[in-house]
Structures are given as C-alpha cells and as structure tokens.
XYZ file of C-alpha atoms in Angstrom:
644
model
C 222.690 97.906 156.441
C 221.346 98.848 152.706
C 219.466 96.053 152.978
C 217.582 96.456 156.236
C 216.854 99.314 155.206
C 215.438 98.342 151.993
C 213.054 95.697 154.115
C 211.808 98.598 156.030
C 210.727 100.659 153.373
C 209.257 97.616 151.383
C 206.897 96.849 154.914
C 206.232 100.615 154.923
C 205.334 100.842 151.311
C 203.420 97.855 151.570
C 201.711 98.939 154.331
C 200.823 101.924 152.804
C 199.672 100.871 149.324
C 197.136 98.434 150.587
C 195.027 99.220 153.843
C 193.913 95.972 155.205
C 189.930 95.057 153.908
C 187.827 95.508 157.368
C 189.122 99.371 157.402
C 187.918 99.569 153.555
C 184.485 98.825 154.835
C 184.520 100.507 157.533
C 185.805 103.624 155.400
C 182.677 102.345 152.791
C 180.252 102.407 155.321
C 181.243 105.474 157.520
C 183.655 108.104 155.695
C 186.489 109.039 157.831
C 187.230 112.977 157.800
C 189.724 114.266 155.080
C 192.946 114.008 157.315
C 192.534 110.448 157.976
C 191.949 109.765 154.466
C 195.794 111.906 153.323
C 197.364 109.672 156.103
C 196.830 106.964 154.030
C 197.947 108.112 150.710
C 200.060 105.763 148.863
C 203.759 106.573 148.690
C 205.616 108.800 145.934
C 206.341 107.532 142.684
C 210.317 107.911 143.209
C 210.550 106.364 146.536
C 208.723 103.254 144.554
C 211.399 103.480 141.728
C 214.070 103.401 144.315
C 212.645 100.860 145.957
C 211.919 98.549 143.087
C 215.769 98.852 141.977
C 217.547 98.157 144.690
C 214.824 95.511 146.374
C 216.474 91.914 146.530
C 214.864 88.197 146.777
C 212.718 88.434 150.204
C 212.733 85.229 152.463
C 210.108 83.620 152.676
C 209.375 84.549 156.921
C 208.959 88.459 155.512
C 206.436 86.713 152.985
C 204.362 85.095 155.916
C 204.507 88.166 157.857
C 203.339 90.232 155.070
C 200.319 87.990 153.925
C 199.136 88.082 157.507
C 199.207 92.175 157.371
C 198.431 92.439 154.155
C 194.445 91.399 152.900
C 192.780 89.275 150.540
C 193.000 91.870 147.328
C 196.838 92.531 147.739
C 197.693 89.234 146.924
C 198.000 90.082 143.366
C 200.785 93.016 144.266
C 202.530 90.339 146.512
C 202.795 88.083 143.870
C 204.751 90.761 141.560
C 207.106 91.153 144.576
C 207.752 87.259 143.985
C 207.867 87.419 140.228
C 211.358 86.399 138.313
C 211.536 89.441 136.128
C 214.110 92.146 135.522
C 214.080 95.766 137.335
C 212.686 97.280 134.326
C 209.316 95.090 134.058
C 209.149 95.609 137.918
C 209.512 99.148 137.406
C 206.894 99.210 134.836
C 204.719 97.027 136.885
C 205.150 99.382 139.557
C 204.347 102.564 137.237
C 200.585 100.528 135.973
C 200.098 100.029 139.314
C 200.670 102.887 140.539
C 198.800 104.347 138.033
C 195.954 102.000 139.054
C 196.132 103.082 142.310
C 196.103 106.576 142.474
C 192.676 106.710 140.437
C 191.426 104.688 143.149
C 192.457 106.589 145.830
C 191.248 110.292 144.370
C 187.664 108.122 143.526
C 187.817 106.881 147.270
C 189.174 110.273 148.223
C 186.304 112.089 145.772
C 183.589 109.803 147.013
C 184.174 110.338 150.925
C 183.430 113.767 149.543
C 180.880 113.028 148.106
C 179.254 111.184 150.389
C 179.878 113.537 153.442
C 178.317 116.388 150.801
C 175.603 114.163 150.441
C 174.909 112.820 153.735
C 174.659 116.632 155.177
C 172.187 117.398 152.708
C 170.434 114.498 153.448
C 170.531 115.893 156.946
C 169.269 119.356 156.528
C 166.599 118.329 154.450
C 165.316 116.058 156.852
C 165.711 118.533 159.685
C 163.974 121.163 157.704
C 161.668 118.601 157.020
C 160.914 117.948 160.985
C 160.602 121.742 161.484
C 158.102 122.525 158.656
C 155.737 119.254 160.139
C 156.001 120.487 163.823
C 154.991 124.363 162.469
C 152.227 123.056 160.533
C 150.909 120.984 163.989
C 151.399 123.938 166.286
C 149.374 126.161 164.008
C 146.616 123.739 163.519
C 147.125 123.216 167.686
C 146.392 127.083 167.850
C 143.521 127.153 164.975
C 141.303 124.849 166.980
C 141.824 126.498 170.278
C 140.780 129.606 168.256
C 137.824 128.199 167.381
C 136.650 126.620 170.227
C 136.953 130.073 172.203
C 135.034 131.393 169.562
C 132.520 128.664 169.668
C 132.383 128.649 173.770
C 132.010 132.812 173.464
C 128.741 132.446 170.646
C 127.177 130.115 173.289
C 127.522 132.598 175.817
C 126.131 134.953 173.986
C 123.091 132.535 173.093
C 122.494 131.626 176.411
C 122.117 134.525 179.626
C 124.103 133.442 182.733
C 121.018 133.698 184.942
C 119.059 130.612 184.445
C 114.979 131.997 183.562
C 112.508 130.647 184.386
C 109.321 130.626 181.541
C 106.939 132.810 181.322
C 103.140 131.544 181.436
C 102.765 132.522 177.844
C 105.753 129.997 176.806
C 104.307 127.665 179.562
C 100.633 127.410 177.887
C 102.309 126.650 174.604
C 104.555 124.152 176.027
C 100.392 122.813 176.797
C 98.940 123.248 173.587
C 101.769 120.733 172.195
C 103.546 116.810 173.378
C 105.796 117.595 175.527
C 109.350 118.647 174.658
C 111.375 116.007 176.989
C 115.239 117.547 176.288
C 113.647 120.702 177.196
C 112.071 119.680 180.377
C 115.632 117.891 180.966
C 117.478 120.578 180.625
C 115.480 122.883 182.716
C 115.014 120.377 185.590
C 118.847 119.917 185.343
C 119.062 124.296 186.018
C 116.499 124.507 188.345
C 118.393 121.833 190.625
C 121.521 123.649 190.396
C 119.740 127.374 191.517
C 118.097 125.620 194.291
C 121.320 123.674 195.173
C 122.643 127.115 196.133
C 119.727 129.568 195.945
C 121.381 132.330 198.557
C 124.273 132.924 195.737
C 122.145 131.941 192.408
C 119.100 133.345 193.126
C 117.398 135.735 190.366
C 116.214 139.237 191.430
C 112.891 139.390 192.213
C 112.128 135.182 192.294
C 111.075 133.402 195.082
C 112.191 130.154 195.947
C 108.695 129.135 196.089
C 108.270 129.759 192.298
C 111.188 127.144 191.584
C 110.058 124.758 193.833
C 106.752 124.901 192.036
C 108.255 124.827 188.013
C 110.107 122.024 189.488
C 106.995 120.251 190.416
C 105.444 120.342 187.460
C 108.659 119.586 185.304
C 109.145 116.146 187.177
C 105.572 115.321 186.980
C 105.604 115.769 183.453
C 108.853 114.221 182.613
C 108.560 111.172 185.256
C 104.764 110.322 185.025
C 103.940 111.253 188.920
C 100.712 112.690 190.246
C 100.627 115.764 191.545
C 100.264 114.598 195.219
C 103.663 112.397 195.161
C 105.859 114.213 193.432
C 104.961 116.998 195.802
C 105.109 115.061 198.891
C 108.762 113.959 197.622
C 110.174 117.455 196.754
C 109.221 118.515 200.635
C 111.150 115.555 202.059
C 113.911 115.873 199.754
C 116.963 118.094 199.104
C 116.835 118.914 195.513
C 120.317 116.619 194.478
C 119.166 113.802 196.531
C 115.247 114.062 195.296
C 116.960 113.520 191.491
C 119.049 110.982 192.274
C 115.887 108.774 194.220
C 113.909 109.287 191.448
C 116.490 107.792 188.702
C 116.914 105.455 191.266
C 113.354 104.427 191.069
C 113.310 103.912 187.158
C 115.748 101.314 187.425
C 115.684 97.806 188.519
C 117.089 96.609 191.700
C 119.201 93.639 191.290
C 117.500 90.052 191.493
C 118.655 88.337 195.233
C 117.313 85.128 196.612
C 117.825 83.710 200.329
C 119.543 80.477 201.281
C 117.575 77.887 202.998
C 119.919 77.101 205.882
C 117.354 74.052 206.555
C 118.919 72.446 203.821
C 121.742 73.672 202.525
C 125.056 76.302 203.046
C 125.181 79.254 200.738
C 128.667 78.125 199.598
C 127.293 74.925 198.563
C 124.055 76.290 196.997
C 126.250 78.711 195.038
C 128.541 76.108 193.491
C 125.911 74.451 192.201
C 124.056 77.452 190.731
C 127.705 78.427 189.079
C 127.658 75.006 187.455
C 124.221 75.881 185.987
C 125.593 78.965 184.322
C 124.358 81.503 186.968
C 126.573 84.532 187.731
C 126.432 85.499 191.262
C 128.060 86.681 194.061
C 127.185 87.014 198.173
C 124.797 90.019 198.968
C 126.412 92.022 201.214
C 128.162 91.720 204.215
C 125.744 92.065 206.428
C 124.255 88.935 205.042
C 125.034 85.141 205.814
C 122.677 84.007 203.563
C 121.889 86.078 201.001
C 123.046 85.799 196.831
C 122.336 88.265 194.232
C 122.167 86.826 191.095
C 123.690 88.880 187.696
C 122.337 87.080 185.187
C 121.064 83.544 184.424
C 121.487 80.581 181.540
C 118.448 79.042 182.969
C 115.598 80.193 184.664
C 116.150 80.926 188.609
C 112.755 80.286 189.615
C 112.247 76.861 188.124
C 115.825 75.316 189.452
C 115.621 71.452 190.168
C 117.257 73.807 193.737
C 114.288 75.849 193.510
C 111.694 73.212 193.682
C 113.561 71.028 196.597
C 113.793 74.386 198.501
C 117.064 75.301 198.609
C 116.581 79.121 198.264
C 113.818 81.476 198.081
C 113.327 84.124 195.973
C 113.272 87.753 197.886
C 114.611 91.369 198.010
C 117.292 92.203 199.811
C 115.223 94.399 202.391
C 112.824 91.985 203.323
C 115.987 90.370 204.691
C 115.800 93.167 207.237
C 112.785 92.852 209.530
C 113.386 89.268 210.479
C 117.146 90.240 211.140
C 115.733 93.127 213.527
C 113.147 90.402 215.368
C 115.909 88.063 215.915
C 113.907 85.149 216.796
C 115.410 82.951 219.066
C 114.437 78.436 219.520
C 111.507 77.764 221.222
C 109.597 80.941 220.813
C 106.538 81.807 220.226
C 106.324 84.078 216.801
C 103.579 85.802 215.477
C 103.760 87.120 211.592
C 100.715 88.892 211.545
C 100.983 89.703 207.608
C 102.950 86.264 206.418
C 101.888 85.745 202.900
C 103.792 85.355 200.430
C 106.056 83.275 202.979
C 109.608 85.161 202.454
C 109.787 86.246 206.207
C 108.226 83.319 207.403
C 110.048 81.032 206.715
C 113.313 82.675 207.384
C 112.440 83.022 210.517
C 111.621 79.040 210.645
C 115.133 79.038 209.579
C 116.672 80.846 212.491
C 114.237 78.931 215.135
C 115.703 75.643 213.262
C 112.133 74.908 213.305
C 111.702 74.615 217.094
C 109.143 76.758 218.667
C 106.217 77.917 217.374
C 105.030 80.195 214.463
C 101.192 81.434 213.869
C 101.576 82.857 210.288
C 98.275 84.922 209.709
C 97.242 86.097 206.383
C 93.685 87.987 206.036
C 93.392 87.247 202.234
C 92.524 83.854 201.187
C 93.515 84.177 197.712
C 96.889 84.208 199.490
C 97.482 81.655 201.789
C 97.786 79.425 198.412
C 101.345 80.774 197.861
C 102.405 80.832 201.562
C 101.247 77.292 202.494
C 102.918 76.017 199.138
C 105.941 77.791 200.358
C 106.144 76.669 203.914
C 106.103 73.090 202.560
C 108.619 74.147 199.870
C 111.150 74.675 202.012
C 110.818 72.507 204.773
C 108.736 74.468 207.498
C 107.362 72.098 210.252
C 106.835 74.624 212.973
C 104.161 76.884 211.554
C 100.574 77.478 211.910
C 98.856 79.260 209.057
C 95.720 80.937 209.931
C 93.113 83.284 208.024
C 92.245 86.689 210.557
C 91.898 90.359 210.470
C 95.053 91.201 212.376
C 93.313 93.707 214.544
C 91.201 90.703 215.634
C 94.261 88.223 216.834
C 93.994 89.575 220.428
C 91.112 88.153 221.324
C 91.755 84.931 219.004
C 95.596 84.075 220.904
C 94.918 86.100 224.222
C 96.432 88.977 225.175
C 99.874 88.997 225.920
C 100.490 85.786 225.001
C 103.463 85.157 222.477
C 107.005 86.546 222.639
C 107.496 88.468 219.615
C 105.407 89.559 216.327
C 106.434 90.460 213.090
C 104.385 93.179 211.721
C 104.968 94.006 207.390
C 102.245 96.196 207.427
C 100.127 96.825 204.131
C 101.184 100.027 203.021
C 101.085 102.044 199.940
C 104.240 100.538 198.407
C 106.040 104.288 197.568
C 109.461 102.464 197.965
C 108.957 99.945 195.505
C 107.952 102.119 192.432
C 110.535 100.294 190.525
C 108.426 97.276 190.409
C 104.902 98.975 190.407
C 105.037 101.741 188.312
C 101.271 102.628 188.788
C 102.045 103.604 192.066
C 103.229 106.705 190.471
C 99.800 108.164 189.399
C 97.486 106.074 191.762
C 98.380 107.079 195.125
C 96.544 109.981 196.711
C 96.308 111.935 200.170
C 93.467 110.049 201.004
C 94.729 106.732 200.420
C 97.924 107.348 202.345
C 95.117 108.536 206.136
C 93.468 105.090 204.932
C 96.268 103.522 205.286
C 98.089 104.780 208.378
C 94.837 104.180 210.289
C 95.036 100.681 209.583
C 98.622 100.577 210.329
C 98.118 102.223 213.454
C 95.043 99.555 214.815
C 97.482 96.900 213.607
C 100.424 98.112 215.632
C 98.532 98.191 218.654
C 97.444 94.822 218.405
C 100.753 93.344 217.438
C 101.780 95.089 221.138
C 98.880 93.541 222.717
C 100.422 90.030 221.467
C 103.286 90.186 223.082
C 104.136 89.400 226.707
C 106.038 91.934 228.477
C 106.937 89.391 230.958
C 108.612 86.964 228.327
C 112.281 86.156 229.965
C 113.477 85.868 225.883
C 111.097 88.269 224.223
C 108.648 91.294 224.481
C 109.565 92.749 220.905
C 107.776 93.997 218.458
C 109.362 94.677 214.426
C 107.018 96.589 212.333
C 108.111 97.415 208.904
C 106.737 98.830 205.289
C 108.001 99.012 202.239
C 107.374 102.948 202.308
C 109.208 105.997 202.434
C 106.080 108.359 203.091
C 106.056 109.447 206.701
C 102.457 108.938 208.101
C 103.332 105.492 207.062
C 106.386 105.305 209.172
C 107.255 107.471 212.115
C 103.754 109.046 212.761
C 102.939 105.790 213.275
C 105.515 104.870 215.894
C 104.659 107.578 217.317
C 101.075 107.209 217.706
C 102.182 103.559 219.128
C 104.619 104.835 221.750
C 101.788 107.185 223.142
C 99.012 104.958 223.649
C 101.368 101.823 224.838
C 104.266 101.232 227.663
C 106.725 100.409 224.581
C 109.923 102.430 223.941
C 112.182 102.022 220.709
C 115.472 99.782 221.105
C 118.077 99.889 218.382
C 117.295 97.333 215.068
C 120.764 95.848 215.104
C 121.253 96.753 211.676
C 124.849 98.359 210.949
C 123.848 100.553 208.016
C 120.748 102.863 206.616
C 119.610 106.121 207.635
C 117.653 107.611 211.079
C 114.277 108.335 211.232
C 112.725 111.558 210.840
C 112.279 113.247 214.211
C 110.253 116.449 212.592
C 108.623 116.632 209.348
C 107.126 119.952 208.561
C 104.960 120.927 211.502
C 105.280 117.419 212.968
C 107.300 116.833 216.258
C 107.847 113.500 216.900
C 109.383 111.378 219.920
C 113.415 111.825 219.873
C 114.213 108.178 220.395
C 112.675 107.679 216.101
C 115.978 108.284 215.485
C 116.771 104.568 216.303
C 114.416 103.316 213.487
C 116.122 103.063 209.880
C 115.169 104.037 206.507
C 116.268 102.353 203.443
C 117.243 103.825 199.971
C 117.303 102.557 196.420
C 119.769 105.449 195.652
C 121.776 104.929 198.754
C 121.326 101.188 198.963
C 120.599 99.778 196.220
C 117.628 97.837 197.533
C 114.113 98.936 197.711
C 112.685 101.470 199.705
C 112.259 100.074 203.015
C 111.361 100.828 207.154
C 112.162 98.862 210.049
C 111.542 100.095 213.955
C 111.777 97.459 216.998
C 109.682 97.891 219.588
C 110.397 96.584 223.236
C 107.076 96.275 225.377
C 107.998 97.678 229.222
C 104.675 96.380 230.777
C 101.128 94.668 229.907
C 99.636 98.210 230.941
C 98.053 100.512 228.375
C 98.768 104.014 228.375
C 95.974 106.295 228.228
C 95.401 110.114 227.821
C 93.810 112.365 230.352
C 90.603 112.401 228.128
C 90.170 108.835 228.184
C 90.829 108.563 232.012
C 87.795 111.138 232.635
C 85.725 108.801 231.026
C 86.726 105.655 232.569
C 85.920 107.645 235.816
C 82.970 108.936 234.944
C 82.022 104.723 233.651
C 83.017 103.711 236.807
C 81.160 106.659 238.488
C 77.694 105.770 236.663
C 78.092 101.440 236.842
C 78.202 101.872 240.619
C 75.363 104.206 240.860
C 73.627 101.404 238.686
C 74.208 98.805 240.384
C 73.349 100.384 243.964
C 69.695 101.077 242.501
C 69.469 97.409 241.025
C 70.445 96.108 244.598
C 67.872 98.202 246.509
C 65.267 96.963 243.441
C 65.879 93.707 244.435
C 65.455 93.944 248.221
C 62.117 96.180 248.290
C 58.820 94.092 247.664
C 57.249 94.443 244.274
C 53.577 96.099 246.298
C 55.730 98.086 248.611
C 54.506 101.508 246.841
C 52.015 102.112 244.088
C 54.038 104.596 242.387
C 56.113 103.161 239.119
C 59.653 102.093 239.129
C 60.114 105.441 237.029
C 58.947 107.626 239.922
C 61.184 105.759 242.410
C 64.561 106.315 240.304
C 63.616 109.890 240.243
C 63.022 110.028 244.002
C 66.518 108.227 244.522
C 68.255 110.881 241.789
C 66.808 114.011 243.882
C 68.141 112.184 246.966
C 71.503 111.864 245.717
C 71.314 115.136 243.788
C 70.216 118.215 246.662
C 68.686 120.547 245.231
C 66.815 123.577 246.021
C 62.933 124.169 245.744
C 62.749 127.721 243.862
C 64.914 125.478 241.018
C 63.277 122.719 240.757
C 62.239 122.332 237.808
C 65.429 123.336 236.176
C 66.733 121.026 237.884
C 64.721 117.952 237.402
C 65.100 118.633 233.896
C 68.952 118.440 234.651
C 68.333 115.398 236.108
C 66.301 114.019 233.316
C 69.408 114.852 231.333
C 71.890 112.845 233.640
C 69.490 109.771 233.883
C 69.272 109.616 229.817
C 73.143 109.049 229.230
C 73.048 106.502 232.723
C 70.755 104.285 230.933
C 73.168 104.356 227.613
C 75.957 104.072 229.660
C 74.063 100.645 231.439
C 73.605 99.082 228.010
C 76.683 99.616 226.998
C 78.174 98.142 230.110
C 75.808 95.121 229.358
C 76.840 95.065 225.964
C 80.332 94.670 227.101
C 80.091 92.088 229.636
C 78.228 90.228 226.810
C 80.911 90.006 224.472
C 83.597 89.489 226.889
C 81.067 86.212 228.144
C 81.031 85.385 224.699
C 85.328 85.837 224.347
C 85.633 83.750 227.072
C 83.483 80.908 226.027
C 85.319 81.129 222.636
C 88.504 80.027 224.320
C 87.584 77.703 226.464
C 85.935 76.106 223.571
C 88.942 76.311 221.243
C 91.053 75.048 224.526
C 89.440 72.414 224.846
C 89.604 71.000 221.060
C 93.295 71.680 221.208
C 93.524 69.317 224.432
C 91.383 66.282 222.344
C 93.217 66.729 219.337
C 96.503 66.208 221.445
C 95.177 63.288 222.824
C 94.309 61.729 219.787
C-alpha cells in the first residue's frame, strides 16, 4: 500500500515539476493569466524530501510511461530518478534542483508579468496612438470645409446673383481692344441660361430683345459668323439647342464611305480593310451598306479597293436621298445635279444596272470626276449629259421618265464643318438667288416625271441646308403651282419640317419632309422631301387663268380678221388695211356717237396690246416648231445609231 502510494506521488510530482514542452511555448508565446500559472507550481520542498526517502527502484513500464508524459528537457531529472546513489545525494540532488527550479518558475512567473505589463502598454499606446491620428484627420476634414465655405461666400460676394448685362461704355472698350474670348465665353454661357428660363430669371427692367441681341453679337464675335447667319440661326433656334449646333459645326463629322454592292458585300469589303490596318465599324442601322471609318494606317482614298471600286467615298446623308427615291430595275432615273457621282451611282447599284440613268451635270469642269467615277465603279447603265436643268423638259419630253433625283445647289449652311467660309460669305441676297433657282429646278424635275408611270411618279429633292427658303418655302412654292402632294421619305429617324417660320404659313403635310442635324445626328446638315406627282396637269392661280382667257380671247379675234383678210379681194376697197381693222373693232365694240372719240382712242388702246399679244403667239408657235423639229431630229439619230 506504502508503495502505491509512493508511485502516485512520484507521477504527481513529476508531473508537476516539468510541464510538457508544447505548453512552455505556448505559455512563451501567449502568457496564461496568473491562476493558471500557481496551478502549476512545483511541489513543496518536504513532500520532495519525503518522497525522495522512502521512493524505491521503479520498473522499468513506470519509466516508459513517464518518458512519454514527460518532455525532451526532463530527461536529465529522470535520469537522477535512475541513478545508484544513496538517499542523502538524492536528497541533495533534489534540494539543487529544486533550487534550480524555483528561480525558474518566479522568472517565468515574473516575466508573464512582465510581459502582460508590457503588452497592455503596448496596447494603450497604440490605441492612443489611433485616436490622436483620427483627431488630427477630422480637424483637417473640418478646416477645409471651413475654407471652402469661406471661399464659395467671397465669390458670392464678387459676383451679383443677377447676371448684367454690359453697359455700352464697357461694350466700346471691349472695341477699342482684341477680343477677350473667356469673357465672351462666359457671358454667352449666362445669357443662355437667362434666356433658357427668362419668365423666372429675367432682370427688372430688360427686355428679352436686348439679350437676344448681346447674344448676337457675342457668337458672331466668338464663332466668326456674319451678322446675317448668326441671326437667321438664333430665330430658328432655342437658345440650348442653337449652342449645341454651333459646337456641332466646329467639329468634324466622322469619315464614312459606301459599299459597292456591284462588286462586293460590306462584310467582305470590311475584312479586308481590317487587314490593312483600318478601324471601322457599320454606319448605322439604317444602313446596309454604309462603313465609317475611325482612323487609317494607309490612306482610304488610294486603296488597291479604292481604285477597283469597291467603295466610294461619301457622307452619311447623301446616303439619304437615294434611299428616299428608292429606285426600282428597269426605270427610268433622272439625277438632274449628278456630279461628283456619289448618288449616281448608288442608285446604279440598287437598279443592278438595269434601266436607265440620264446623269446631268451643268458644269463641265465637273463631269471629269463623275464620268471617272461611273467607270470606277462599274456603272453601265448611265448617260452623262451637260444641261441647264431647267432646260431638260424640252431636251427628254415632258413627262417622260419615272423618277428624278433633285440635290439642288444650295448655299451649303449644313456643311459649315467642311467650308468654314460659309460662315462670313453668305448673305440675304444670296440665299433669294438661290431659292429662285431651286424653285425653277423643282418644277422641272416635276415636269420629268410621268404621273402615269405604273412604278414611279416621284420626285426626291434634297440640300445640304438648314435655312428655310432653301427647304420648305420651296416645297411649298412646288405644291402650289403643281398636282404633287408630299408622301412620307421612308426614313425611320430625323426631325419634321417646319410648318411656320415667323410670319410664314406653310402647307401642313411639310411635316412629312425631314431635317438632319450634326448635333442630333452626327452627320451633316441635311433635307430630304419626296414628292408624288397626282397628274400631268399644272396648277395655276386665278391670275394666271385671267390671262390665259384673255390669250385665248385675243388669238381668236386674230385669227377671225386674218380669215376674212384672206377671203376679200386685195381692190375690193381703196381704204388701207388699217382703216378696215378699225371698222371691224367699232363693229365688234358698239359704241355711242356723242363718245366717240373717247372711245376710238379706247380702241386704239385695245388694238396696241392685240398686236403684242399676236407676236407673241407667233413667237411661241415658233419655238415650239423649232422643239419639235429638235426631237424628231435627235429621234431619229438615236434610231441609226441603234441600227448600227
């Protein structure tokens, strides 16, 4: 029993004098708390002594068992156990090593102090540390909002919440010097925003009228208009949407060129212009055949692709008239202003060169480019010719093709990005030179076409203008003086025609015609109407059919005194032929004898404008002789030539 007991309190001693070596580290590495570190205090010097006296030889199973609890640094303690000494050096050896021990344990007891002591302080420096940092931020935070409210007030102060606008004083000495382009910016920029919302913004005693006009002037200055265009803008305008045109019009439009569907697909043509090193991508989606090109390693005009004809260089919105005509095979197509060739020869392309096309160009310097182009790219159905486009009536007959294209020459407002000169060169006068021109044109391109045509009987007319005297007056003018209505373009996007402009009331149905943006587009400024002929009649006003009356009237009366000439005998009377007109006017005419010379003197009056109205009858029937002979000449060349 002594003994068994003696074995327990040599495990528990053991146990207790040497803690295995992971819990050392662990104890090293994280301190435990004071408590844990008493539980394992070694045991009391007498309980050693007692131990160590009455301890006998230990098998060697309890020495197994032990090495496996005990670690690597107790084997020199296990080895005393096994040591053949007496009780006395075992006591001693207990007493050193007990006296080894306990140092160890108050330095592992003092240094868990320690190192709790100094990991806290480590601690609450660090955390007052933290706290001083995040102070210093929050007051720098606060500092700079501080300033900037003190900044933002100071600018307030500078500058008056009513925008003002100069006086003439500051004006003439804005004169006197080069101009001051941030200030003219700026003030542009503040004038826009007042008349953006004038009812709430508006300065006491200003009228709108004086913006309007400082905002005239400020663009002409700062853009480089005339006084004229800028002005003519501002009225067709809002304010945002006149600002954003005209940055619109200082920038480029992006470069686009057509695919020749004579000889190629766009998907092919644009894997071969990839391998070339040119970035591009389809137009739009309103186009089959159009590319718009980014940039370019190698020039896009002088492409081995170019030269065979396998796409044509053009702007996006001259893709638009020919996609309003709508050509169909086996037409008959009149381009009454063809040169350069762009719409030509995309309509060849959608005719798949069946049919016919008369391309007519007035200037000869011109028909260079468009022949080169029609044989270019492949064009076998075209006829170029060289006439004023008012004349082709009487060249191809009246009513006597199915459609016509009509790009009219206009002043080119839309396309200021290109031609900046437009800017400064373009007056009132040019822009009533040109509509009158427009408007003889459009009449003629309706007198082309056959309102009988089981395919046709359309008209396209288009400009590359935004100014409306160009556009809808024109239209206008066309739908009162022929049996034409408007018909929609078939185009999916742009904006209606005007319907009123200023004191101008024109024909509800303009708002099928479209207008094109380079703000809201991205493509030049542009106008496209379709025209659908109803009959080969001309309208006419009540003005004109007086007259033709009155002609009519005055030819008969003409040719009843030319018939009684002829069947009188020359010696019938003595009197002259002079006496016997008057005779047959005072028959016609009754009059009374008290007024008789009044009114012989009216008569003498009629009978002056009778003869006028005779030669210009003659004159007439002369050149409609002459027409007439003209064709049948030109008819007959056409039939030889076919037979050779």
């Amino acid at each position: 029993m002594a003994a068994g007991a003696l074995t327990r309190n040599k495990k528990k001693g053991a146990k207790s004098q040497t803690p295995p070596l992971s819990k050392r580290t662990k104890s090293n590495i994280t301190p435990p708390p004071k408590k844990a570190a008493k539980s394992h205090k070694p045991p009391l010097k007498k309980q050693r002594k007692v131990i160590s006296e009455e301890k006998p030889e230990v098998s060697t199973d309890e020495e197994e068992k032990e090495e496996e609890e005990v670690s690597e640094q107790s084997d020199e303690l296990g080895s005393d156990f096994f040591s053949d000494g007496d009780g006395e050096e075992k006591e001693e050896d207990d007493d050193s090593e007990e006296e080894d021990k306990e140092p160890l344990a108050d330095d592992f007891l003092d240094g868990s102090e320690d190192e709790e002591g100094t990991l806290g302080s480590d601690s609450d420096s660090d955390g007052s540390d933290l706290e001083k940092e995040s102070k210093a931020i929050d007051e720098e935070r606060k500092r700079e909002e501080r300033d900037a409210k003190d900044e933002l007030q100071m600018n307030i102060k500078e500058q008056p919440d009513e925008f003002r606008l100069p006086t003439k004083k500051e004006l003439e000495e804005e004169a006197s010097g080069p101009p001051d382009l941030p200030t003219l910016q700026t003030r542009i920029k503040e004038i826009v925003r007042v008349l953006s919302n004038f009812k709430d913004l508006r300065p006491e005693g200003v009228k709108r009228k004086e913006f309007v006009e400082q905002l005239k002037a400020d663009l002409a200055s700062y853009y480089g208009y005339n006084e004229f265009l800028i002005g003519t803008l501002v009225e067709m305008f809002p304010p945002v949407e006149l600002m954003e045109l005209i940055e619109a019009f200082e920038k480029q439009r992006p470069t686009s060129i057509r695919t020749n569907t004579l000889k190629t697909r766009r998907r092919d043509l644009a894997d071969v212009l990839l391998n070339r090193g040119v970035n591009l991508d389809p137009l739009s989606k309103w186009s089959k055949v159009g590319l718009v090109v980014y940039d370019s390693q190698v020039p896009i005009g002088a492409t081995p692709e170019y030269l065979a004809g396998f796409y044509m260089l053009q702007s996006a919105s001259s893709f638009l008239p020919v996609m309003a005509l709508a050509p169909r095979e086996n037409e008959r197509v009149v381009d009454m202003a063809a040169a350069p060739g762009g719409k030509t020869t995309y309509v060849a392309s959608l005719m798949k060169n069946t049919g016919i096309i008369y391309a007519n160009e007035m200037k000869v310097p011109r028909l260079k480019s468009l022949t080169a182009n029609l044989h270019r790219m492949g064009v076998t159905n075209t006829i170029v010719c060289n006439f004023d486009g008012r004349e082709l009536p009487k060249v191809f007959g009246q009513n006597s093709v199915d459609r016509v294209l009509l790009d009219a020459p206009c002043s080119g407002t839309g396309v200021i990005s290109k031609d900046e000169s437009v800017k400064t060169s373009k007056s009132a006068n040019d822009i009533r030179k040109v509509s009158d021109l427009q408007k003889q044109l459009i009449l003629a391109a309706i007198d082309l076409v056959d309102a009988e045509s089981k395919t046709g009987g359309y008209i396209v007319y288009s400009t590359c203008s935004i100014m409306i005297p160009e556009n809808e007056a024109v239209i206008d003018y066309a739908l009162k003086k022929r049996d034409v209505k408007l018909v929609p373009c078939g185009l999916d996007f742009g904006q209606a025609g005007f319907t009123r402009y200023r004191e101008n009331r024109f024909h509800p149905s303009l708002d099928k015609t479209r207008r094109f943006y380079p703000h809201v587009h991205n493509m030049d400024g542009f106008f496209v109407a379709k025209l659908k002929k109803m009959s080969n009649e001309t309208k006419a006003s009540g003005n004109e059919l007086v007259e033709t009356k009155e002609q009519a009237q005055l030819s008969s009366d003409d040719d009843d005194d030319s018939i009684e000439e002829l069947k009188k005998p020359s010696g019938a009377s003595g009197k002259p032929k002079q006496d016997i007109k008057v005779d047959k006017s005072k028959r016609r005419i009754p009059i009374s004898e008290p007024n008789y010379k009044g009114n012989e003197n009216k008569n003498a009056s009629v009978e002056g404008p009778r003869k006028q109205k005779k030669k210009r009858s003659q004159w007439k029937a002369e050149i409609a002789q002459a027409r007439e002979d003209k064709r049948k000449v030109m008819r007959k060349n056409t039939k030889e030539s076919g037979r050779r």
